[in-house]
């Protein structure tokens, strides 16, 4: 079944590159008397941009946990009937884009494990670990096996938590296991009655706490709180574990905070209506555009965004330059979200599937085109060509982030270093490669200033190559690390083996 839903890029001249993709969105609710599955559904809907490969919700009612998950968008995985069957007062939700492990049903989340005492544990993870190989070996020493062939760092974390919880309870187990995990992780997890949330000591990915009239919510972004009617309370602090049950909310520290929030969340990943560390993402993007106009001015007739992620920065560029803002490209908002495999003929339409030019607006104009970032350069090349064909006299490209030169190991899937256009070419080389009349990237200092965060509290590794969380050797990191092990490709003294499918805890759509 999974195979029918996977898509893969087939290159063509105009083929837009896949956008940088975030690993996941997480959402959790503790709210007796509320329809927690439906709240989680809407929360995941608000976080759909963070992961579109799979979605899942677990619900606990004090006695048992039921998990429902499948490949596809939130709206494809759940319907009224399924949501109505998920009854309880604790829910954990997840939408997935894979950065460790393939796109399979087994790798969809929430993950599920039982402890030796028979208690359940369901977990959703946003981020990417850098000591997965070490954790895998520890799990193997404990005799813990991969569940149903799952090949994710998230499954190993769940296994270690479940193994440790058997004799000391989940809260104490989390306080002991979490300090041994390195990398980026925002976790939302539950047993039969308690909701937990934890954030890595660097706080790479966002995680926030919200209040409902009769309960609590945790979510990857503040926008998801707004959408379910929860009020923002505060961020889950880096290195903090939160537990919520009938005794109220408990907060514990499992590590000293060393904040290194992801700068790219402000550029592209987070919703514009989200706030991170008290700073509005939309306002940040507008300010980046203003600064871009100061750093890279050019005479032109119209500032146009690449919709929709380039729109706030284009508004800022127009404000900063005094050149009018206009719409020249119309986005087909739903085409990138289909799981229907396009035919070769359709694929060759490339960027035209996604963006359509407004020829009346474009013809005879000198355009400034504002985009959020450049990864491989394919999208911008196709765009410049499309705008020239639509009659643009000049096309000046302005980018609301510095050149992406390094891969991310903390939860974003850009491309390999060799594929990044900024890695092999200088500025003029990139300009010629995409066919623009001029090209300008905002500086790192301007981007950081726009975010209003202290430089020391940010990760900017994809721009600078300075990774704030130490990385292991190349052989011990990578999306398919655990799959290589299971196939016997990478060495391991005690390889994990699929334990076989056990359906007692998880429902699967037939
Ligand atoms: S490397 Fe880039 S995308 Fe990854 S966490 Fe750091 S700033 Fe974010």
PDB file of C-alpha atoms in Angstrom, residues 300-410:
ATOM      1  CA  UNK A 300      12.737  48.411 -11.302  1.00  0.00           C
ATOM      2  CA  UNK A 301       8.995  48.833 -11.872  1.00  0.00           C
ATOM      3  CA  UNK A 302       7.511  46.154  -9.607  1.00  0.00           C
ATOM      4  CA  UNK A 303       8.431  43.973  -6.616  1.00  0.00           C
ATOM      5  CA  UNK A 304       6.818  40.537  -6.927  1.00  0.00           C
ATOM      6  CA  UNK A 305       6.928  37.624  -4.476  1.00  0.00           C
ATOM      7  CA  UNK A 306       7.393  33.956  -5.213  1.00  0.00           C
ATOM      8  CA  UNK A 307       4.191  32.875  -3.474  1.00  0.00           C
ATOM      9  CA  UNK A 308       3.632  32.288  -0.725  1.00  0.00           C
ATOM     10  CA  UNK A 309       6.780  32.037   1.329  1.00  0.00           C
ATOM     11  CA  UNK A 310       8.396  35.001  -0.455  1.00  0.00           C
ATOM     12  CA  UNK A 311       5.416  37.311   0.082  1.00  0.00           C
ATOM     13  CA  UNK A 312       6.260  38.962   3.445  1.00  0.00           C
ATOM     14  CA  UNK A 313       9.856  39.659   2.355  1.00  0.00           C
ATOM     15  CA  UNK A 314       8.579  41.119  -0.944  1.00  0.00           C
ATOM     16  CA  UNK A 315       6.246  43.402   1.029  1.00  0.00           C
ATOM     17  CA  UNK A 316       9.263  44.491   3.080  1.00  0.00           C
ATOM     18  CA  UNK A 317      11.397  45.011  -0.032  1.00  0.00           C
ATOM     19  CA  UNK A 318       8.664  47.190  -1.551  1.00  0.00           C
ATOM     20  CA  UNK A 319       8.420  49.213   1.669  1.00  0.00           C
ATOM     21  CA  UNK A 320      12.196  49.576   1.872  1.00  0.00           C
ATOM     22  CA  UNK A 321      12.681  50.519  -1.785  1.00  0.00           C
ATOM     23  CA  UNK A 322       9.540  52.537  -2.491  1.00  0.00           C
ATOM     24  CA  UNK A 323       8.911  50.374  -5.578  1.00  0.00           C
ATOM     25  CA  UNK A 324       5.301  49.122  -5.849  1.00  0.00           C
ATOM     26  CA  UNK A 325       4.435  45.600  -4.697  1.00  0.00           C
ATOM     27  CA  UNK A 326       2.465  43.457  -7.129  1.00  0.00           C
ATOM     28  CA  UNK A 327       1.298  39.929  -7.817  1.00  0.00           C
ATOM     29  CA  UNK A 328       2.785  38.367 -10.928  1.00  0.00           C
ATOM     30  CA  UNK A 329       2.631  34.674 -10.072  1.00  0.00           C
ATOM     31  CA  UNK A 330      -0.436  32.740  -8.977  1.00  0.00           C
ATOM     32  CA  UNK A 331       0.177  29.603  -6.974  1.00  0.00           C
ATOM     33  CA  UNK A 332      -1.853  26.478  -7.379  1.00  0.00           C
ATOM     34  CA  UNK A 333      -1.896  25.873  -3.654  1.00  0.00           C
ATOM     35  CA  UNK A 334      -2.952  22.240  -3.767  1.00  0.00           C
ATOM     36  CA  UNK A 335      -0.821  20.691  -6.484  1.00  0.00           C
ATOM     37  CA  UNK A 336       2.247  20.115  -4.340  1.00  0.00           C
ATOM     38  CA  UNK A 337       0.102  18.356  -1.768  1.00  0.00           C
ATOM     39  CA  UNK A 338      -1.281  15.611  -3.920  1.00  0.00           C
ATOM     40  CA  UNK A 339      -0.167  12.039  -3.488  1.00  0.00           C
ATOM     41  CA  UNK A 340      -1.307  11.133  -6.984  1.00  0.00           C
ATOM     42  CA  UNK A 341       1.682  10.080  -9.047  1.00  0.00           C
ATOM     43  CA  UNK A 342       1.946  12.491 -12.001  1.00  0.00           C
ATOM     44  CA  UNK A 343       2.674  11.024 -15.418  1.00  0.00           C
ATOM     45  CA  UNK A 344       5.890  11.927 -17.230  1.00  0.00           C
ATOM     46  CA  UNK A 345       3.946  14.307 -19.507  1.00  0.00           C
ATOM     47  CA  UNK A 346       2.503  16.114 -16.514  1.00  0.00           C
ATOM     48  CA  UNK A 347       5.863  16.255 -14.760  1.00  0.00           C
ATOM     49  CA  UNK A 348       7.422  17.974 -17.747  1.00  0.00           C
ATOM     50  CA  UNK A 349       5.131  20.906 -17.112  1.00  0.00           C
ATOM     51  CA  UNK A 350       7.482  21.452 -14.159  1.00  0.00           C
ATOM     52  CA  UNK A 351       7.021  24.738 -12.402  1.00  0.00           C
ATOM     53  CA  UNK A 352       3.922  25.541 -14.487  1.00  0.00           C
ATOM     54  CA  UNK A 353       2.039  22.994 -12.429  1.00  0.00           C
ATOM     55  CA  UNK A 354       2.716  25.107  -9.388  1.00  0.00           C
ATOM     56  CA  UNK A 355       2.906  28.719 -10.565  1.00  0.00           C
ATOM     57  CA  UNK A 356       1.107  30.543 -13.351  1.00  0.00           C
ATOM     58  CA  UNK A 357       2.296  33.977 -14.557  1.00  0.00           C
ATOM     59  CA  UNK A 358      -0.040  36.972 -14.866  1.00  0.00           C
ATOM     60  CA  UNK A 359       1.111  38.090 -18.327  1.00  0.00           C
ATOM     61  CA  UNK A 360      -0.744  41.428 -18.284  1.00  0.00           C
ATOM     62  CA  UNK A 361       1.102  42.422 -15.129  1.00  0.00           C
ATOM     63  CA  UNK A 362       4.498  41.166 -16.267  1.00  0.00           C
ATOM     64  CA  UNK A 363       4.684  42.341 -19.872  1.00  0.00           C
ATOM     65  CA  UNK A 364       7.124  45.216 -20.450  1.00  0.00           C
ATOM     66  CA  UNK A 365       8.144  45.492 -16.766  1.00  0.00           C
ATOM     67  CA  UNK A 366      11.451  45.409 -14.910  1.00  0.00           C
ATOM     68  CA  UNK A 367      10.749  42.970 -12.082  1.00  0.00           C
ATOM     69  CA  UNK A 368      12.324  42.339  -8.690  1.00  0.00           C
ATOM     70  CA  UNK A 369      11.427  38.766  -7.727  1.00  0.00           C
ATOM     71  CA  UNK A 370      11.723  37.983  -3.997  1.00  0.00           C
ATOM     72  CA  UNK A 371      12.076  34.384  -2.815  1.00  0.00           C
ATOM     73  CA  UNK A 372      12.818  32.957   0.633  1.00  0.00           C
ATOM     74  CA  UNK A 373      15.860  30.817  -0.176  1.00  0.00           C
ATOM     75  CA  UNK A 374      17.806  29.067  -2.910  1.00  0.00           C
ATOM     76  CA  UNK A 375      18.764  25.418  -2.524  1.00  0.00           C
ATOM     77  CA  UNK A 376      19.626  23.840  -5.864  1.00  0.00           C
ATOM     78  CA  UNK A 377      18.657  26.839  -8.002  1.00  0.00           C
ATOM     79  CA  UNK A 378      16.308  24.876 -10.263  1.00  0.00           C
ATOM     80  CA  UNK A 379      13.185  26.718  -9.122  1.00  0.00           C
ATOM     81  CA  UNK A 380      14.680  30.165  -9.630  1.00  0.00           C
ATOM     82  CA  UNK A 381      16.047  29.173 -13.069  1.00  0.00           C
ATOM     83  CA  UNK A 382      12.612  27.985 -14.171  1.00  0.00           C
ATOM     84  CA  UNK A 383      10.976  31.081 -12.717  1.00  0.00           C
ATOM     85  CA  UNK A 384      13.267  33.547 -14.439  1.00  0.00           C
ATOM     86  CA  UNK A 385      12.652  31.794 -17.742  1.00  0.00           C
ATOM     87  CA  UNK A 386       8.894  31.804 -17.175  1.00  0.00           C
ATOM     88  CA  UNK A 387       8.881  35.529 -16.396  1.00  0.00           C
ATOM     89  CA  UNK A 388      10.952  36.374 -19.470  1.00  0.00           C
ATOM     90  CA  UNK A 389       8.630  34.292 -21.649  1.00  0.00           C
ATOM     91  CA  UNK A 390       5.720  36.238 -20.126  1.00  0.00           C
ATOM     92  CA  UNK A 391       7.302  39.489 -21.352  1.00  0.00           C
ATOM     93  CA  UNK A 392       9.443  40.776 -18.454  1.00  0.00           C
ATOM     94  CA  UNK A 393      12.083  43.254 -19.627  1.00  0.00           C
ATOM     95  CA  UNK A 394      14.424  42.551 -16.699  1.00  0.00           C
ATOM     96  CA  UNK A 395      14.340  40.000 -13.865  1.00  0.00           C
ATOM     97  CA  UNK A 396      16.255  40.840 -10.681  1.00  0.00           C
ATOM     98  CA  UNK A 397      16.240  38.070  -8.067  1.00  0.00           C
ATOM     99  CA  UNK A 398      16.439  38.900  -4.360  1.00  0.00           C
ATOM    100  CA  UNK A 399      16.725  36.172  -1.725  1.00  0.00           C
ATOM    101  CA  UNK A 400      15.558  36.591   1.878  1.00  0.00           C
ATOM    102  CA  UNK A 401      18.296  34.389   3.344  1.00  0.00           C
ATOM    103  CA  UNK A 402      22.050  34.015   2.875  1.00  0.00           C
ATOM    104  CA  UNK A 403      23.282  31.266   0.506  1.00  0.00           C
ATOM    105  CA  UNK A 404      22.494  27.757   1.842  1.00  0.00           C
ATOM    106  CA  UNK A 405      25.891  26.069   1.673  1.00  0.00           C
ATOM    107  CA  UNK A 406      25.709  23.274   4.222  1.00  0.00           C
ATOM    108  CA  UNK A 407      23.261  20.454   4.912  1.00  0.00           C
ATOM    109  CA  UNK A 408      21.128  20.394   8.048  1.00  0.00           C
ATOM    110  CA  UNK A 409      21.406  17.474  10.480  1.00  0.00           C
ATOM    111  CA  UNK A 410      18.827  18.791  12.907  1.00  0.00           C
TER     112      UNK A 410
END
